GROMACS .gro file of C-alpha atoms in nm:
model
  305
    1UNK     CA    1  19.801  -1.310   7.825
    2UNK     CA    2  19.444  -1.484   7.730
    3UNK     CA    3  19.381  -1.534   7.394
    4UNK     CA    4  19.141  -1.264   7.332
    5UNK     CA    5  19.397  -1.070   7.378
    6UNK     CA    6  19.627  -1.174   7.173
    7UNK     CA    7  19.399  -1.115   6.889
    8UNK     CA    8  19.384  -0.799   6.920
    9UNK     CA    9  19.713  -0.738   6.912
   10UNK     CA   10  19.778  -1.014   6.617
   11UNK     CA   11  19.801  -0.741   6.298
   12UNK     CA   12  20.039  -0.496   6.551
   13UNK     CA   13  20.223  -0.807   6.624
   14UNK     CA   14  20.278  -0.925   6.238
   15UNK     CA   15  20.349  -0.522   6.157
   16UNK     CA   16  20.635  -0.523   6.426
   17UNK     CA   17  20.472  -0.208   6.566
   18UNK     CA   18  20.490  -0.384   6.980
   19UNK     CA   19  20.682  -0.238   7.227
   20UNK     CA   20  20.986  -0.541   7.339
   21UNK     CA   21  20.802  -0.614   7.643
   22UNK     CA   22  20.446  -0.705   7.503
   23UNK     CA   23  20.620  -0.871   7.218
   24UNK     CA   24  20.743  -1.084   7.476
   25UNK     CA   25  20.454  -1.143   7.632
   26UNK     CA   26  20.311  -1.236   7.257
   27UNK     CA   27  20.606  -1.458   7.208
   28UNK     CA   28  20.533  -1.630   7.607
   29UNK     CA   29  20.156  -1.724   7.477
   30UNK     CA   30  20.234  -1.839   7.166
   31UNK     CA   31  20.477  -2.120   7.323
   32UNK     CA   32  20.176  -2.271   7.519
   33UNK     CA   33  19.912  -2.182   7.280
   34UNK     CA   34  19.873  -2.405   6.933
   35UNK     CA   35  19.515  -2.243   6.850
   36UNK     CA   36  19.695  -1.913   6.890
   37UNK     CA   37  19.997  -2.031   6.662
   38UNK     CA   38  19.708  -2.121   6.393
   39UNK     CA   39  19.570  -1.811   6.395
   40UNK     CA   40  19.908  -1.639   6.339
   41UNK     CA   41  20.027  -1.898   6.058
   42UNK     CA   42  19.652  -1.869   5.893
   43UNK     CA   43  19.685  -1.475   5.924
   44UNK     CA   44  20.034  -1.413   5.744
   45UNK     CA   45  19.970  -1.663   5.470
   46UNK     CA   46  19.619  -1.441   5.375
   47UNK     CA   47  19.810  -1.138   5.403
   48UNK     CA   48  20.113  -1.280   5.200
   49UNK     CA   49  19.828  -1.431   4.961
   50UNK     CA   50  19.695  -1.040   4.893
   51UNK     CA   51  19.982  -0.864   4.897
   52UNK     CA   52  20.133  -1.107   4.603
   53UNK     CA   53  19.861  -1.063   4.436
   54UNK     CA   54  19.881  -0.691   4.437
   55UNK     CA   55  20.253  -0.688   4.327
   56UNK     CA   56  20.162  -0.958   4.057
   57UNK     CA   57  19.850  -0.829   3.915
   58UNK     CA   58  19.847  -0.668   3.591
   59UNK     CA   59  19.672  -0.435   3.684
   60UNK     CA   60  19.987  -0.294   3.869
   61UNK     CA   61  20.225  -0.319   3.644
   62UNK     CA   62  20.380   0.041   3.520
   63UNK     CA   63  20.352   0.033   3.117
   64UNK     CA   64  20.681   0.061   3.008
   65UNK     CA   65  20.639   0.283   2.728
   66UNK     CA   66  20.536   0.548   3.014
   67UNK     CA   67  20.837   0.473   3.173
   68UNK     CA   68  21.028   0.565   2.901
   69UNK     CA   69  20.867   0.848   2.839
   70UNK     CA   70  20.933   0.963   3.213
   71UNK     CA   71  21.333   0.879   3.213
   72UNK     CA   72  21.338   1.056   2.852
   73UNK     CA   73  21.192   1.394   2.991
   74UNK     CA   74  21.324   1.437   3.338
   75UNK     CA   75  21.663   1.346   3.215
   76UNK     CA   76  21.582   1.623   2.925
   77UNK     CA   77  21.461   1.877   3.169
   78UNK     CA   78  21.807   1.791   3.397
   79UNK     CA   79  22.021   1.905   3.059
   80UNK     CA   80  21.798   2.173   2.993
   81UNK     CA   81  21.890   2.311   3.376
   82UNK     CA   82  22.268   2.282   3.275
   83UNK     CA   83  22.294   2.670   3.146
   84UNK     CA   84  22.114   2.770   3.516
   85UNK     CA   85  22.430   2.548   3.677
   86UNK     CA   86  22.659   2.698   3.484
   87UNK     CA   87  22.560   3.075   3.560
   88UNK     CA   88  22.577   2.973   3.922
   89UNK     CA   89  22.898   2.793   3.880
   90UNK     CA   90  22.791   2.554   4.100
   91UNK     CA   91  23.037   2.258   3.965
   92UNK     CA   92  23.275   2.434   4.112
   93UNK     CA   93  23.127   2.484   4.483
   94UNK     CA   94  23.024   2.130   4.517
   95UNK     CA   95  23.205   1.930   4.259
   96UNK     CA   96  23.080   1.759   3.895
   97UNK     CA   97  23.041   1.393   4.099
   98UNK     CA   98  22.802   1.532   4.370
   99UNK     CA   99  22.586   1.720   4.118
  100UNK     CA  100  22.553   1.420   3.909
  101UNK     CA  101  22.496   1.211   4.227
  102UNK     CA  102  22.190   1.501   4.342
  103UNK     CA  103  22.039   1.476   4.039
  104UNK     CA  104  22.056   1.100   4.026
  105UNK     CA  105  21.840   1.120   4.332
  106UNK     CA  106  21.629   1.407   4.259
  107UNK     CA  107  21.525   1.113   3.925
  108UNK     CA  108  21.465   0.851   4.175
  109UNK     CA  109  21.235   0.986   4.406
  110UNK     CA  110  21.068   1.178   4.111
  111UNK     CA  111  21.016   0.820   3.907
  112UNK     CA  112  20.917   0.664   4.259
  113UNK     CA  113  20.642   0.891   4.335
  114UNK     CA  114  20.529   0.831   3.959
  115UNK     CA  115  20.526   0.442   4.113
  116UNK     CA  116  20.358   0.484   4.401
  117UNK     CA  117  20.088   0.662   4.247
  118UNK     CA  118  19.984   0.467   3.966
  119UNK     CA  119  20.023   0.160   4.218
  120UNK     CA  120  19.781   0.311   4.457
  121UNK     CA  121  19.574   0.370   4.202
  122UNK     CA  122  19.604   0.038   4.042
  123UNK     CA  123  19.488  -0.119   4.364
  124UNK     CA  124  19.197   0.107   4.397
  125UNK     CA  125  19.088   0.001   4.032
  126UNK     CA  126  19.083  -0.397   4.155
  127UNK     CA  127  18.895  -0.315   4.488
  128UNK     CA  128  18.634  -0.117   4.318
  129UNK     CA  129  18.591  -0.267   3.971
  130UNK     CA  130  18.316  -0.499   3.804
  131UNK     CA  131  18.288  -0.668   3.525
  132UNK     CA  132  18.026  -0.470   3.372
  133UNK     CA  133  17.960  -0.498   2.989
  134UNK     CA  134  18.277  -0.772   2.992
  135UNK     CA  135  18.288  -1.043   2.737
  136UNK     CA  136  18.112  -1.388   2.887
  137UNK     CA  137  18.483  -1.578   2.773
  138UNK     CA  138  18.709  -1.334   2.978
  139UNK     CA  139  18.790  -1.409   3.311
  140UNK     CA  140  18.759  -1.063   3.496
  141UNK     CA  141  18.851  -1.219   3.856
  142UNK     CA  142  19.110  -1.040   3.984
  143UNK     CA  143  19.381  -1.184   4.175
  144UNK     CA  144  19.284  -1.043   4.520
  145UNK     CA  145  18.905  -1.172   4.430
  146UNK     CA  146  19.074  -1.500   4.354
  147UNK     CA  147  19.274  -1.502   4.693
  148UNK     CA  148  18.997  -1.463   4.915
  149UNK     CA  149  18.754  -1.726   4.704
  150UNK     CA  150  19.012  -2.006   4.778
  151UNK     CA  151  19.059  -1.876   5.148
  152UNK     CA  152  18.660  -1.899   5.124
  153UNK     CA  153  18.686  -2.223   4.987
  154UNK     CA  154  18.945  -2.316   5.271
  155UNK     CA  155  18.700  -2.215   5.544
  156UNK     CA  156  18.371  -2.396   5.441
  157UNK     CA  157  18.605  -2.741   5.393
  158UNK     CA  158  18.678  -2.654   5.794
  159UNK     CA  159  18.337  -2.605   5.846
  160UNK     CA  160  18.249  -2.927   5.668
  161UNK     CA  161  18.556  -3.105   5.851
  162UNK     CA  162  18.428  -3.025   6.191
  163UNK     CA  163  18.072  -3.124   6.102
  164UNK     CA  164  18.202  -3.457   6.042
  165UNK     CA  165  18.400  -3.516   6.326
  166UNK     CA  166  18.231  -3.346   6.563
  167UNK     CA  167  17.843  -3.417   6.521
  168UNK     CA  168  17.838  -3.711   6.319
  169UNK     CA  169  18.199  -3.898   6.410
  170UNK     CA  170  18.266  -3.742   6.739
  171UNK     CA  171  18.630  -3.772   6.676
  172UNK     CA  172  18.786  -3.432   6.770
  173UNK     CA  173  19.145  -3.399   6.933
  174UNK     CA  174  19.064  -3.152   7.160
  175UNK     CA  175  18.727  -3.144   7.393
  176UNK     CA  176  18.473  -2.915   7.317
  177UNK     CA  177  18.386  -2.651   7.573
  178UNK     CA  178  18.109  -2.459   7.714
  179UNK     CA  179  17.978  -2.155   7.499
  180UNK     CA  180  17.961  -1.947   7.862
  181UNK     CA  181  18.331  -2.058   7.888
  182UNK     CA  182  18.410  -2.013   7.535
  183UNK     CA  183  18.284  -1.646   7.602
  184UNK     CA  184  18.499  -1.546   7.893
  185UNK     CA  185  18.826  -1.745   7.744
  186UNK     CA  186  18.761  -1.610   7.409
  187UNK     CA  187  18.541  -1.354   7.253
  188UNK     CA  188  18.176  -1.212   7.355
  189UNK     CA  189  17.989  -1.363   7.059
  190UNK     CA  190  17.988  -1.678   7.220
  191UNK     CA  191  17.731  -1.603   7.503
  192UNK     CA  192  17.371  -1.647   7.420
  193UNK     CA  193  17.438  -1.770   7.090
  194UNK     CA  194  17.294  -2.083   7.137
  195UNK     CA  195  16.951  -1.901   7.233
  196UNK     CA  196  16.987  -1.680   6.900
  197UNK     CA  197  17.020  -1.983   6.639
  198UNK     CA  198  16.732  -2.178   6.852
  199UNK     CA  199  16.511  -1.891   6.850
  200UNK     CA  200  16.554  -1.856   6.484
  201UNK     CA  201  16.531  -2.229   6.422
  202UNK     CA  202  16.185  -2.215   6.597
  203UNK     CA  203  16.050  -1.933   6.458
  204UNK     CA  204  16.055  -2.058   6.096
  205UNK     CA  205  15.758  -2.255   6.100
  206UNK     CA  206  15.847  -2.449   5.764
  207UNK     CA  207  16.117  -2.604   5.927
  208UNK     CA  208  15.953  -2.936   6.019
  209UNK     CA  209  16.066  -3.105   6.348
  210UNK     CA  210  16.349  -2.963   6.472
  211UNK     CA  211  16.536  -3.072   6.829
  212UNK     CA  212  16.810  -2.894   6.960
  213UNK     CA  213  17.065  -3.171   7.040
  214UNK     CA  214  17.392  -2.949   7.196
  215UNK     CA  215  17.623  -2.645   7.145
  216UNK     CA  216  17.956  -2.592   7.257
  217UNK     CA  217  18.292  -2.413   7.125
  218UNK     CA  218  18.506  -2.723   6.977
  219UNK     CA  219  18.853  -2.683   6.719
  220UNK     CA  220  18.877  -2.821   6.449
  221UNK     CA  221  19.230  -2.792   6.212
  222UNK     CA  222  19.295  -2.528   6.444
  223UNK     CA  223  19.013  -2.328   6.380
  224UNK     CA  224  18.724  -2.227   6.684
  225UNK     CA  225  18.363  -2.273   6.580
  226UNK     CA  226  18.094  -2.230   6.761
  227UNK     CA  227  17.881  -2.522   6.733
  228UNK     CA  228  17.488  -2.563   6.775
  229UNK     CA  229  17.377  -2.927   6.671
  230UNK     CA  230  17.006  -2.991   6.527
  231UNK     CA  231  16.822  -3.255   6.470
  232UNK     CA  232  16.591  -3.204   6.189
  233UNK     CA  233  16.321  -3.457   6.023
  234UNK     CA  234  16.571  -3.738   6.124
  235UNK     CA  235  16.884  -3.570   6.014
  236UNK     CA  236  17.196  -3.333   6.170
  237UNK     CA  237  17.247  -3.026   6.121
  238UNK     CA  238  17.532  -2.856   6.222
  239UNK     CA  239  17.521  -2.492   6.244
  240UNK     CA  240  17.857  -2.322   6.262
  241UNK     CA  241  17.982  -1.961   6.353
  242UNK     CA  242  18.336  -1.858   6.314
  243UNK     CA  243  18.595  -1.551   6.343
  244UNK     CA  244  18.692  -1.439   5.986
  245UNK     CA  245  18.910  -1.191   5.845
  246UNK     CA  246  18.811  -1.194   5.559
  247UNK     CA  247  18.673  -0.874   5.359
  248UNK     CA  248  18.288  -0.919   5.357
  249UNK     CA  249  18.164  -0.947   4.976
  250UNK     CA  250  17.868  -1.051   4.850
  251UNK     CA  251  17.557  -1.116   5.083
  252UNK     CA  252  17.418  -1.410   4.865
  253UNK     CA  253  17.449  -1.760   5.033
  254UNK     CA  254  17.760  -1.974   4.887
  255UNK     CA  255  17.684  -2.325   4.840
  256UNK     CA  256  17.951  -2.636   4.803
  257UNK     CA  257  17.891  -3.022   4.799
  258UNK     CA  258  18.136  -3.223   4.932
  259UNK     CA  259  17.991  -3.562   4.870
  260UNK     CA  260  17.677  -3.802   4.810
  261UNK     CA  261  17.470  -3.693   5.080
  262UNK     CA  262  17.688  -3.350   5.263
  263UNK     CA  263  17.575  -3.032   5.171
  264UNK     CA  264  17.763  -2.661   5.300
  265UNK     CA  265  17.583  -2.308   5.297
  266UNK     CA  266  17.739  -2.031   5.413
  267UNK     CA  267  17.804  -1.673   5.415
  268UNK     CA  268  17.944  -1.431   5.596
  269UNK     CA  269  17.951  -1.043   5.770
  270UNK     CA  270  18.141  -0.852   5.912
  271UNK     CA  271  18.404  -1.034   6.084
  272UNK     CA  272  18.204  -1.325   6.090
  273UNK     CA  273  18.137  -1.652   5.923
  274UNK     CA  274  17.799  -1.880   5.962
  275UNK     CA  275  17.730  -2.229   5.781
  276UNK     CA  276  17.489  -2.485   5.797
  277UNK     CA  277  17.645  -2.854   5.717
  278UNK     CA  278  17.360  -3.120   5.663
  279UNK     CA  279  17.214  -3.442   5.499
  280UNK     CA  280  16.963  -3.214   5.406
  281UNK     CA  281  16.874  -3.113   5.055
  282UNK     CA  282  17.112  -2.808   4.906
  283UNK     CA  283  16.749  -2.583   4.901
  284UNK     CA  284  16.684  -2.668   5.259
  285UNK     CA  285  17.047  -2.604   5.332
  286UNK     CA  286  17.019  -2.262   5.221
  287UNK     CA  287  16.680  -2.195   5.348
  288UNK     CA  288  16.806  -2.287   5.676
  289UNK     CA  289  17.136  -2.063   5.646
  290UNK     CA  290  16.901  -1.753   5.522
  291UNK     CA  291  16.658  -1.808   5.856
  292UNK     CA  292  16.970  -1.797   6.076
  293UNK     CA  293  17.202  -1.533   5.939
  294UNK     CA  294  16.999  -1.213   6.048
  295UNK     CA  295  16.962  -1.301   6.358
  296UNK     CA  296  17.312  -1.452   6.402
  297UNK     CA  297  17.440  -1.070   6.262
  298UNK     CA  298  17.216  -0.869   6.506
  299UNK     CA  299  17.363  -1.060   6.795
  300UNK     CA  300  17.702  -0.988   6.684
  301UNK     CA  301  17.647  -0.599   6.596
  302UNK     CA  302  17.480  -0.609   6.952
  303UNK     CA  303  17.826  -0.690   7.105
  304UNK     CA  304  18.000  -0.427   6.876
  305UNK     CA  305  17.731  -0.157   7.046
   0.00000   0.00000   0.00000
């Protein structure tokens, strides 16, 4: 099993929905495979990190005074049905414990379904709702919006981690590879991608001297980038491309600095992420990062087609 494929099967895998034999041959790869085991560790805790904060969320929480409401009228609709039992007689057929225990049930499921919906519900409000007309002093983030901001905020620190130690300090564990090899080993969006960013690097005549200085596939904290180094007026510029899974949200560029002189812009589309890590100045940074990103999405959408 490559890794590629494992991948694909990474969501069936953490569902248990794999027959014993490929889970096997999941279980095989993941023994010789630390990038792989990354993946898998960085995949459960997002999906643990959203589905807490579903089940946490106010906005999910069943108001109790409509749950009292719901025990006090389907347990008053079970002792208005006791005249209908009694003209059937059948406490006498089945017995005054097994009627007691049906109708326990027949509450249950009718409460859980009452559960279920106003969950599903619930969770629709928080995917689709804005904070229109809200106060400027209340926080309206909800928790799912909060979980993937500090996943977001996770990423770009990888980003700016393997800008560091692979352009400037060339101090990665593992050796970078080839973006042809990184494409057969890996995923598609590797080939050619080199030729995308440089393309769009050129065409953008405001970009002052720029020299295209390498491009491989390297990992960084377990994480694969693909990485096209720039020189540009005297500084590096490290241009970035990862796998995400992260739901795509807003199409603005997201800045971060993370000292003095580093500056991070980023942003990202469908399963995609792109930043640009530089000396440069934050405006550049984001100039730079708004020049690239088309260009880096139509060769992705192309592999898709």
């Amino acid at each position: 099993m490559y890794c590629k494929d494992f991948r694909q099967l990474l969501d069936s895998y953490i569902s248990d929905e794999l027959l014993i034999e490929t889970n096997h041959d999941v279980l095989r790869h993941l023994e010789d495979c630390g990038d792989c085991r990354h993946t898998l560790t960085a995949h459960r805790d997002l999906r643990m990190q959203l589905r807490n904060a579903i089940v946490t969320s106010s906005n999910t929480q069943i108001d109790p005074i409509f749950v009292s409401r719901v025990k006090r009228e389907l347990h008053q609709q079970v002792l208005n049905s006791h005249g209908w039992m009694s003209s059937w007689d059948l406490s006498g057929v089945f017995g005054s414990r097994v009627l007691a225990l049906g109708f326990g049930c027949l509450l249950i499921m009718a409460f859980g379904a009452l559960l279920v919906f106003d969950k599903t519900n619930s969770v629709a409000r928080i995917a689709n709702s804005s904070p229109i007309n809200a106060p400027a002093n209340v926080n309206t983030e909800s928790e799912i919006a909060r979980s993937v901001r500090v996943s977001w905020q996770q990423l770009t620190a990888q980003a700016v981690g393997d800008h560091e130690n692979c352009a400037i300090d060339h101090k990665l564990k593992e050796e970078p590879i080839s973006l042809d090899k990184a494409a057969k080993t890996y995923e598609a969006y590797y080939n050619g991608l080199e030729k995308t960013v440089d393309d769009a690097m050129k065409a953008d005549l405001t970009a002052g001297n720029v020299q295209l200085l390498e491009s491989h596939m390297c990992i960084y904290d377990g994480r694969r980038f693909a990485h096209i180094v720039f020189k540009q007026d005297g500084k590096v510029v490290s241009v970035l491309v990862t796998d995400t899974d992260l739901p795509t949200g807003s199409v603005d560029v997201m800045t971060a600095k993370y000292d003095e002189n580093t500056n991070a812009a980023g942003l990202h589309f469908g399963h995609y992420a792109l930043f640009v890590v530089s000396d440069l100045p934050e405006a550049d940074n984001v100039t730079l990062a708004k020049k690239i990103a088309p260009a880096i999405r139509l060769h992705t959408e192309k592999l898709k087609a």
